[in-house]
mmCIF file of C-alpha atoms and ligand atoms in Angstrom:
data_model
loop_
_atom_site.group_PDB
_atom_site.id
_atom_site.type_symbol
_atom_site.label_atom_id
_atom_site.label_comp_id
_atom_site.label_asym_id
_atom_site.label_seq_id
_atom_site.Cartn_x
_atom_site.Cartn_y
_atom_site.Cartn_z
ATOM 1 C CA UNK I 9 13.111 -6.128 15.866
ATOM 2 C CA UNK I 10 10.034 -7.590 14.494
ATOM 3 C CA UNK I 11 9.106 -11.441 15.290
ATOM 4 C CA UNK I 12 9.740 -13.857 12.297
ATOM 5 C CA UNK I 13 6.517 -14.751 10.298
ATOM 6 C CA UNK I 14 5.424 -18.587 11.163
ATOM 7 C CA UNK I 15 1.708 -17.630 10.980
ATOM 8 C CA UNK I 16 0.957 -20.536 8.110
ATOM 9 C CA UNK I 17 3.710 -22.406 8.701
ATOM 10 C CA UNK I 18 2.036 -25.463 10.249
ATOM 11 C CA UNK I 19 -0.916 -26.836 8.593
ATOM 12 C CA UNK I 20 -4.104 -25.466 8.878
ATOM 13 C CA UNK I 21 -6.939 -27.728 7.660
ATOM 14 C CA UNK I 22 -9.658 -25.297 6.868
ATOM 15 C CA UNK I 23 -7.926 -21.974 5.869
ATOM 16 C CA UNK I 24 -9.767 -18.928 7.295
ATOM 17 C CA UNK I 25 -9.893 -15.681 5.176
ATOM 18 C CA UNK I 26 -6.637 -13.099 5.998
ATOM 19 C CA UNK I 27 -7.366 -10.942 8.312
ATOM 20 C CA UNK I 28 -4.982 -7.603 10.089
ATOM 21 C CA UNK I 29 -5.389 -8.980 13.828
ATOM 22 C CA UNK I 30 -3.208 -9.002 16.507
ATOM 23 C CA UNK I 31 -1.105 -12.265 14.910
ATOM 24 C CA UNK I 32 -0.627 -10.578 12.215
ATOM 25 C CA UNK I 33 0.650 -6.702 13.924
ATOM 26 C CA UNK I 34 3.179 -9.002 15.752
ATOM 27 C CA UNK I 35 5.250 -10.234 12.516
ATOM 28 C CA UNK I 36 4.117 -7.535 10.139
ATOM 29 C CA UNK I 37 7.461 -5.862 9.147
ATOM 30 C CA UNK I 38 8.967 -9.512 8.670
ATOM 31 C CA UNK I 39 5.850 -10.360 6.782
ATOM 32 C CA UNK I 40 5.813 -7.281 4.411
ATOM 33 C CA UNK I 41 9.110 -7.821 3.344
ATOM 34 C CA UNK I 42 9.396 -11.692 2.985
ATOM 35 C CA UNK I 43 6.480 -11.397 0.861
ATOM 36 C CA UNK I 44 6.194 -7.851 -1.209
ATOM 37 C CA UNK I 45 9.505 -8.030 -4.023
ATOM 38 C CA UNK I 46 11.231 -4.160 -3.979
ATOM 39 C CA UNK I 47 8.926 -3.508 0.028
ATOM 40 C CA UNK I 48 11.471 -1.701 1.156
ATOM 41 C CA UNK I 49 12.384 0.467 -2.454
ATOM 42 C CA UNK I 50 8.700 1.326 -2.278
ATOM 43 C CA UNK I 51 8.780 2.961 1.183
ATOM 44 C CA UNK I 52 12.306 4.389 0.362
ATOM 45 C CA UNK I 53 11.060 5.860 -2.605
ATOM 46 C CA UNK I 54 7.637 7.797 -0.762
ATOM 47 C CA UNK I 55 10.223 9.310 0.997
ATOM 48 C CA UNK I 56 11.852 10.833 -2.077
ATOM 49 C CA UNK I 57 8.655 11.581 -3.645
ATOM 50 C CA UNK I 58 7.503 13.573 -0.848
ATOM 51 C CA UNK I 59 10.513 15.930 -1.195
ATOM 52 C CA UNK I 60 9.330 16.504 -4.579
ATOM 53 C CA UNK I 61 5.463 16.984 -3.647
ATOM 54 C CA UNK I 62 4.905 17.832 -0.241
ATOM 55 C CA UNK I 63 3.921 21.506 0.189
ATOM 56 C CA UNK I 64 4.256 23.854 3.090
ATOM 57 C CA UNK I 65 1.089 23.465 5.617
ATOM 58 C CA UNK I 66 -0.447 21.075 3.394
ATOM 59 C CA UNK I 67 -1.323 17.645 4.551
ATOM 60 C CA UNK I 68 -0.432 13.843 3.612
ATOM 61 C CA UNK I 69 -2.820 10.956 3.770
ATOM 62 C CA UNK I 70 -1.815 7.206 4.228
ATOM 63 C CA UNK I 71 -4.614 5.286 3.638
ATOM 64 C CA UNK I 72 -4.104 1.534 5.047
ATOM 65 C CA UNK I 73 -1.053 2.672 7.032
ATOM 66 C CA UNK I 74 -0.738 -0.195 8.705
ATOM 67 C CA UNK I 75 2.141 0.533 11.109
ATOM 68 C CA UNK I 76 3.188 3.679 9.163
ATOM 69 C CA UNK I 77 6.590 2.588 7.286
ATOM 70 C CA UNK I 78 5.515 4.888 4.564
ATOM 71 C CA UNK I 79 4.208 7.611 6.855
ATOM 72 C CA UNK I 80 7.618 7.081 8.873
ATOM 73 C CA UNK I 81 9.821 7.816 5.784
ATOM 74 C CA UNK I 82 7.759 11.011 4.326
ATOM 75 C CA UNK I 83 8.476 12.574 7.980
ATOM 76 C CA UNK I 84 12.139 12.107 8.009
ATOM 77 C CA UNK I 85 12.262 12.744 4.498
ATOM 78 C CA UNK I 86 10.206 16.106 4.654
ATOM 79 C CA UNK I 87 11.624 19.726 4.855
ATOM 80 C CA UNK I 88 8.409 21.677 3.650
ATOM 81 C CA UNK I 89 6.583 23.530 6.952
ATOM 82 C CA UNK I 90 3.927 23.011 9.101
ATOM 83 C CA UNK I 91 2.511 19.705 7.777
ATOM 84 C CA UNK I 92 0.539 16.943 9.113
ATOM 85 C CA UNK I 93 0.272 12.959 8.085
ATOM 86 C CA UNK I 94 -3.148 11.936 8.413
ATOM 87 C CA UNK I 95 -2.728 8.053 8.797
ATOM 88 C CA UNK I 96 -6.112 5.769 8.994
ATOM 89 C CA UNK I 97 -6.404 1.905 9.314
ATOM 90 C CA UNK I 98 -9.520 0.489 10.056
ATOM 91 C CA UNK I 99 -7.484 -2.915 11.587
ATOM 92 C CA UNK I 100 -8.067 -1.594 15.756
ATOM 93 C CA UNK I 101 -4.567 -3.811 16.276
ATOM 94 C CA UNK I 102 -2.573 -1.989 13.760
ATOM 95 C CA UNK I 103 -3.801 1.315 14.770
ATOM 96 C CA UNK I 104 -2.787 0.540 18.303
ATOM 97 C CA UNK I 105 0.740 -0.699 17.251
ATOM 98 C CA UNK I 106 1.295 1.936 14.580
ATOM 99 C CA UNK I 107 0.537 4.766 17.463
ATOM 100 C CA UNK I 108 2.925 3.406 19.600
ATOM 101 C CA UNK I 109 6.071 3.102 17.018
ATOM 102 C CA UNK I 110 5.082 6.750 15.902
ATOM 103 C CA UNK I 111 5.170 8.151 19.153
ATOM 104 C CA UNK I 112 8.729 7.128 19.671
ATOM 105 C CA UNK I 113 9.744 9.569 17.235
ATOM 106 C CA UNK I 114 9.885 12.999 16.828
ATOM 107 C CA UNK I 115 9.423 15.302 13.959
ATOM 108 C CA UNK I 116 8.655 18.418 12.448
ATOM 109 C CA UNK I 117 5.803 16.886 10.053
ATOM 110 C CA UNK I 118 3.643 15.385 12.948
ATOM 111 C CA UNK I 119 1.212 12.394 12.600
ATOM 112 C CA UNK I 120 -2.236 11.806 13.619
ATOM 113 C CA UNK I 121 -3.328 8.359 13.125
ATOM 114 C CA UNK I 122 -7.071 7.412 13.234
ATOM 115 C CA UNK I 123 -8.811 4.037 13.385
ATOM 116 C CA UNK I 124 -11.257 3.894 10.608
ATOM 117 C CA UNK I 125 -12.612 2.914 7.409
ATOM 118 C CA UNK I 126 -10.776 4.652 4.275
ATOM 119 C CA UNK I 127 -14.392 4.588 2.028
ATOM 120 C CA UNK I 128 -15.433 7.347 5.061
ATOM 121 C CA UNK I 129 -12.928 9.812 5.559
ATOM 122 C CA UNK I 130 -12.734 13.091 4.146
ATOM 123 C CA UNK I 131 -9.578 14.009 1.712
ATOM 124 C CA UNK I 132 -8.786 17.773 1.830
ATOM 125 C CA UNK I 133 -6.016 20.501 1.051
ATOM 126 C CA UNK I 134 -3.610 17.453 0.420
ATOM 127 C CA UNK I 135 -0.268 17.048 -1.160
ATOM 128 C CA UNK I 136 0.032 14.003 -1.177
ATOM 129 C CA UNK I 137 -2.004 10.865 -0.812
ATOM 130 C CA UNK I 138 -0.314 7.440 -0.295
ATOM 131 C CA UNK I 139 -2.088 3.986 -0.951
ATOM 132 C CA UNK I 140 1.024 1.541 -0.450
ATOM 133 C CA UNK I 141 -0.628 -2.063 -0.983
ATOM 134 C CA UNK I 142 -4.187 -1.092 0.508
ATOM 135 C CA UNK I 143 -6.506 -0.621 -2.452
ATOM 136 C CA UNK I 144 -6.588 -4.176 -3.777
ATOM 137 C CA UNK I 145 -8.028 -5.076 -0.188
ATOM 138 C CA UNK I 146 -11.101 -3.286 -0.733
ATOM 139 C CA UNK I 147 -14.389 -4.406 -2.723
ATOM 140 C CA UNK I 148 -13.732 -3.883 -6.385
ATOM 141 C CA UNK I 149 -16.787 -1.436 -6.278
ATOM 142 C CA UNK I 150 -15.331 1.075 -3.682
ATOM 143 C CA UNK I 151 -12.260 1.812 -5.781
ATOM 144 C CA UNK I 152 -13.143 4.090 -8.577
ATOM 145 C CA UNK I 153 -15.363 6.139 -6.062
ATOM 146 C CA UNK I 154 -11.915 6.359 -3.461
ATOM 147 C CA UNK I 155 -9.720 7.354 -6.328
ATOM 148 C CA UNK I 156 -11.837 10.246 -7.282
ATOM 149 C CA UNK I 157 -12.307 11.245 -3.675
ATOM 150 C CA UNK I 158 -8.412 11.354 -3.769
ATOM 151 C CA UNK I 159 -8.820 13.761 -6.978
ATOM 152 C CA UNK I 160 -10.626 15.981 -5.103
ATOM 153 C CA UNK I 161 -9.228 16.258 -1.686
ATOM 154 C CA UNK I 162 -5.716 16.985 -3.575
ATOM 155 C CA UNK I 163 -4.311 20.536 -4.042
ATOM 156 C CA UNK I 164 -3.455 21.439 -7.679
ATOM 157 C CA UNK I 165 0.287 19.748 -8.401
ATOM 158 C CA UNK I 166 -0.462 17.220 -5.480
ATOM 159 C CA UNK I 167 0.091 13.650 -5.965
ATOM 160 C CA UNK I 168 -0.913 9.526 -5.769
ATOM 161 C CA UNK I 169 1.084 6.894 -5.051
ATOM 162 C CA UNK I 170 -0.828 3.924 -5.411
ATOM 163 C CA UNK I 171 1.030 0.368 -5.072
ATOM 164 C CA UNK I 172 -0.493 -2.476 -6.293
ATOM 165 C CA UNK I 173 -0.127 -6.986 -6.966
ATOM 166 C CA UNK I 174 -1.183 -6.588 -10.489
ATOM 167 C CA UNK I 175 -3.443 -9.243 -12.172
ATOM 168 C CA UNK I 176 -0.783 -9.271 -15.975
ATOM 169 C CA UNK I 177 -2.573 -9.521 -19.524
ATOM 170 C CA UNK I 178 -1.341 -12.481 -20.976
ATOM 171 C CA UNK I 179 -2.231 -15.623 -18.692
ATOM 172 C CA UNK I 180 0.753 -17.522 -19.714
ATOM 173 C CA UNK I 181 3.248 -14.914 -18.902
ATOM 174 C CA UNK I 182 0.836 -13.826 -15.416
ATOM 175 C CA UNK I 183 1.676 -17.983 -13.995
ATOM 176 C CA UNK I 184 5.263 -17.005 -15.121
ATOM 177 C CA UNK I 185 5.961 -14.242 -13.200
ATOM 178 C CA UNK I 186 3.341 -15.416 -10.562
ATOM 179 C CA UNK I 187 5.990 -18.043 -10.182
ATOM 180 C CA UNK I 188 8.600 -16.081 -9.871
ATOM 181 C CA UNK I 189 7.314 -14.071 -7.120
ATOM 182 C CA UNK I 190 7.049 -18.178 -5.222
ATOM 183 C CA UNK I 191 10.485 -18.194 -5.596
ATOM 184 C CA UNK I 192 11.540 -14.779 -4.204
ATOM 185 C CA UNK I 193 9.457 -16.073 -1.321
ATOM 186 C CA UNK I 194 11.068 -19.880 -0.860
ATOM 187 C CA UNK I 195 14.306 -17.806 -1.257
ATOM 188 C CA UNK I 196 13.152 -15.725 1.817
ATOM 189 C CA UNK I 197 12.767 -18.805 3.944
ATOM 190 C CA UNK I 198 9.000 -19.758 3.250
ATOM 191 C CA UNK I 199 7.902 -23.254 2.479
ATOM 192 C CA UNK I 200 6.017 -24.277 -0.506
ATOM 193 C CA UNK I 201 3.252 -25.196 2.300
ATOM 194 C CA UNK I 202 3.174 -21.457 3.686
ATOM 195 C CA UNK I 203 2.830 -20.379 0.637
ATOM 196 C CA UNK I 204 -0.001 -22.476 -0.236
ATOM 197 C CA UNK I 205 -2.151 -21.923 2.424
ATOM 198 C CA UNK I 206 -0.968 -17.784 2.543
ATOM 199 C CA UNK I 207 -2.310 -17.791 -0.956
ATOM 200 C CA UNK I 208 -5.757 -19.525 -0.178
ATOM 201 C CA UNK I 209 -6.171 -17.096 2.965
ATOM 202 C CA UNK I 210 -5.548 -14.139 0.338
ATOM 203 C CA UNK I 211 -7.988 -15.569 -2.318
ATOM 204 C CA UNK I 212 -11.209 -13.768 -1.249
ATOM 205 C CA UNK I 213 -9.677 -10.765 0.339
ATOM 206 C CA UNK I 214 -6.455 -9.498 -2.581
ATOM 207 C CA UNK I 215 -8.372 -8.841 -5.489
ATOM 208 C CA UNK I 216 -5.714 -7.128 -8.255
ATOM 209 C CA UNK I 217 -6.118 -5.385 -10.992
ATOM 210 C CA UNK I 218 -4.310 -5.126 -14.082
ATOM 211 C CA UNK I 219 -2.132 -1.824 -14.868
ATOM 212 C CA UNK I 220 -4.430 -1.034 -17.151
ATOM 213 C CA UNK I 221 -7.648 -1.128 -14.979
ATOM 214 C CA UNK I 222 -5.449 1.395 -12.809
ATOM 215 C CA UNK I 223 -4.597 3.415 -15.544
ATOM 216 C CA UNK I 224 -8.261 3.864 -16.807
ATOM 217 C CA UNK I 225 -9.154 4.486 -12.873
ATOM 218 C CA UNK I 226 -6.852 7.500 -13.202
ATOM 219 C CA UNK I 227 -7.700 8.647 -15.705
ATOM 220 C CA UNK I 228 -11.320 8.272 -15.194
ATOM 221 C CA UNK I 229 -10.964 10.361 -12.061
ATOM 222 C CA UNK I 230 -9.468 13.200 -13.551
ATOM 223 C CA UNK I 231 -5.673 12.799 -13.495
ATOM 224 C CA UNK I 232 -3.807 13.691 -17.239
ATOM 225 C CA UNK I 233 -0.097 12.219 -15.799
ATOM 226 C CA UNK I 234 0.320 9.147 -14.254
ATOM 227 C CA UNK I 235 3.198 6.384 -14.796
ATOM 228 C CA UNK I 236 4.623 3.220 -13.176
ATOM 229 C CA UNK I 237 7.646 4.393 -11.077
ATOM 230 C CA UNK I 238 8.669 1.086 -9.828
ATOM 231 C CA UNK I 239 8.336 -2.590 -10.573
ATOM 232 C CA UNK I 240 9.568 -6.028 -9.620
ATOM 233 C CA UNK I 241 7.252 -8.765 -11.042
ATOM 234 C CA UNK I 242 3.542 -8.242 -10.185
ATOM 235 C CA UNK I 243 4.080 -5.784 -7.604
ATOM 236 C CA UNK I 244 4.122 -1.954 -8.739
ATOM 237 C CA UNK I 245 3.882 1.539 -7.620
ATOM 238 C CA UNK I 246 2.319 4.089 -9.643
ATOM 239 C CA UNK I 247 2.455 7.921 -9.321
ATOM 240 C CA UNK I 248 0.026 10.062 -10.704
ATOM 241 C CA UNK I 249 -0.411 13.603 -10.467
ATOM 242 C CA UNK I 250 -3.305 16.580 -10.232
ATOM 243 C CA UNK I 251 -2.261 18.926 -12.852
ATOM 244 C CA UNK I 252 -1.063 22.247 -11.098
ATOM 245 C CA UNK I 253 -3.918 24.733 -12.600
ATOM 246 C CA UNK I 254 -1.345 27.791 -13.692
ATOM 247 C CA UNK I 255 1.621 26.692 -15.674
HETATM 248 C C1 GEK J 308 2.645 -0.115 4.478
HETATM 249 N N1 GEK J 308 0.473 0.709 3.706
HETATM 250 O O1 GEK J 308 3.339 -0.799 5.235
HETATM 251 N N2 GEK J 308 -9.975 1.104 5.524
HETATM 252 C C2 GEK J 308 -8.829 1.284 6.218
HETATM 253 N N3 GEK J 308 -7.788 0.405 6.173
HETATM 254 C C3 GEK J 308 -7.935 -0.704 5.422
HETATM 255 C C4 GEK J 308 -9.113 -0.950 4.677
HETATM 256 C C5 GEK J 308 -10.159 0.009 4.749
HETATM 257 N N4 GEK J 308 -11.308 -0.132 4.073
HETATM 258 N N5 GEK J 308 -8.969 -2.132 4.028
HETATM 259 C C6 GEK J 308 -7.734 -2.606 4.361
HETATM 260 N N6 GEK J 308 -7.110 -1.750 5.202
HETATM 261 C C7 GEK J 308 1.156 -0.311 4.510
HETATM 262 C C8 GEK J 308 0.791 -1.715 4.106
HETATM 263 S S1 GEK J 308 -1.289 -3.544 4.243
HETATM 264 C C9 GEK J 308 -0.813 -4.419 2.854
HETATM 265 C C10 GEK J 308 -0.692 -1.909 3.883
HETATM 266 C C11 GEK J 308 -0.467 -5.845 3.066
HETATM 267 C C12 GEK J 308 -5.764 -1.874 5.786
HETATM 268 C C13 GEK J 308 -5.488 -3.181 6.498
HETATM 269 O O2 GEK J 308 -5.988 -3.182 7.830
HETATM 270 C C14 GEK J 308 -3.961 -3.252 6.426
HETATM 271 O O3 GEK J 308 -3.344 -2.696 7.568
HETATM 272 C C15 GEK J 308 -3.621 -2.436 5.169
HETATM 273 O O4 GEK J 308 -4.845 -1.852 4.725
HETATM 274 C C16 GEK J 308 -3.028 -3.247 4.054
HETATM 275 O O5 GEK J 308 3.120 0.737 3.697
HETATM 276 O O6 GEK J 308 -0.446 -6.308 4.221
HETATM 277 O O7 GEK J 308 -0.201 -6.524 2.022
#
C-alpha cells in the first residue's frame, strides 16, 4: 500500500522546484493517480499494446520508469519469448525503490533496471519503447534528438508510446480544461492550496507541448503512423509506429 500524498499540503513559503527524491518515491503510486486523469487506463493499456507489439527476443525500453507500473504490466501482459525490459531513471531513489518492487516478482520477460540519464543510453533491436509521462520533464531541446534515437533503436513494426500534459491550442478552452483537471484533483482529496503550490513546484520543470508539436516530432523523426490512443483532458497517450519494411 503506498503512503497518502501530503507532500504540499502545509504551506510552504518559498516553493522549491519538483524534484523525484526520496519524499516523493514514498507516496508516488498515490501521487500518480490523484493527479494524472485515466493513470491507471494508461498503464492498463501498455499492457495490451505490448501483446500487439512485443516480438520474440526483442527488447522493451521504459524510459523514466519511475517505479515500473508500466514495465510491471508489459511483463504480465507478455507471451512473446525471450525478452528483456530495459528500465532507466536517472532519480537514484526511484531506481532503488523500483528494483526492489520488481524483484518481488517473477516473470518470463525479465527486467533490468539502470540508474541513468535517458539523453545517454543506447536504443537497440527494440519492440517497443515506452515514455509514460517522462518526456515533458526534459529540456525542450533534448526531445526531438530522443525521439529520433527511439526511431532508430526500434525494429521495423516496433512501436512508441509516448504520454504527455498537453499545452491545448485555443487559450480559452486550455484554462477550461486546465480547470477541469483542478477539479478531478479537489475530487481526489487535494486542497485548492496543494494544488497551488504543486503547480508552482511543476512550473520550471513540466514543460508540455501541444499534440501538434508531438505530431510534427514524429513525424520529423521518421514515423508515417502515429495517433492519440487515449485521452482525458490534457493528459494523452500517443502510439506511433516504425513502418514494418516488407508488407
Ligand atoms: C510511470 N513512467 O509510472 N533521464 C531519466 N529519467 C528521467 C529523466 C532523464 N533525463 N528526466 C526525468 N526522469 C512512470 C512515470 S514520472 C512522471 C514517470 C510524473 C524521470 C523522473 O526521475 C521520474 O521518475 C520520471 O522521469 C517521470 O509510468 O511523475 O509525472
Amino acid at each position: 500500500m503506498s503512503k497518502t500524498d501530503t507532500i504540499f499540503a502545509e504551506p510552504l513559503g518559498q516553493v522549491q522546484d519538483f524534484q523525484f527524491d526520496d519524499k516523493v518515491v514514498e507516496v508516488f503510486p498515490d501521487m500518480i493517480k490523484r493527479s494524472v486523469p485515466g493513470y491507471t487506463t494508461i498503464i492498463n493499456g501498455i499492457g495490451e499494446i505490448a501483446q500487439r507489439f512485443v516480438k520474440d527476443g526483442s527488447q522493451i525500453y521504459d524510459l523514466g520508469c519511475s517505479l515500473g507500473a508500466a514495465s510491471l504490466s508489459i511483463r504480465q501482459a507478455v507471451n512473446a519469448k525471450s525478452c528483456s525490459i530495459i528500465a532507466i531513471d536517472n532519480s537514484s531513489a526511484m531506481v532503488e525503490r523500483c528494483r526492489l518492487i520488481q524483484s518481488g516478482y517473477n516473470f518470463e520477460t525479465s527486467i533490468e533496471v539502470i540508474e541513468a540519464d535517458i539523453n545517454d543510453i543506447e536504443i537497440n533491436n527494440a519492440s517497443m519503447v515506452i515514455l509514460n509521462f517522462t518526456l515533458q520533464f526534459l529540456p525542450r531541446g533534448q526531445r526531438k534528438p530522443l525521439i529520433e534515437k527511439i526511431y532508430r533503436g526500434l525494429n521495423p513494426g516496433g512501436c512508441l508510446v509516448l504520454s504527455e500534459k498537453l499545452s491545448l491550442q485555443h487559450d480559452e478552452l486550455d484554462q477550461h480544461i486546465i480547470d477541469l483537471h483542478h477539479d478531478f484533483k479537489k475530487s481526489n482529496g487535494y486542497s485548492d492550496m496543494e494544488i497551488a503550490q504543486k503547480r508552482a513546484a511543476l512550473e520550471n520543470v513540466l514543460l508540455p507541448d501541444s499534440r501538434e508539436k508531438h505530431y510534427q516530432r514524429f513525424a520529423q523523426a521518421g514515423f508515417s503512423q502515429f495517433d492519440t490512443w487515449f485521452q482525458h483532458y490534457n493528459f494523452a497517450s500517443f502510439l506511433a509506429v516504425k513502418e514494418a519494411l516488407v508488407r
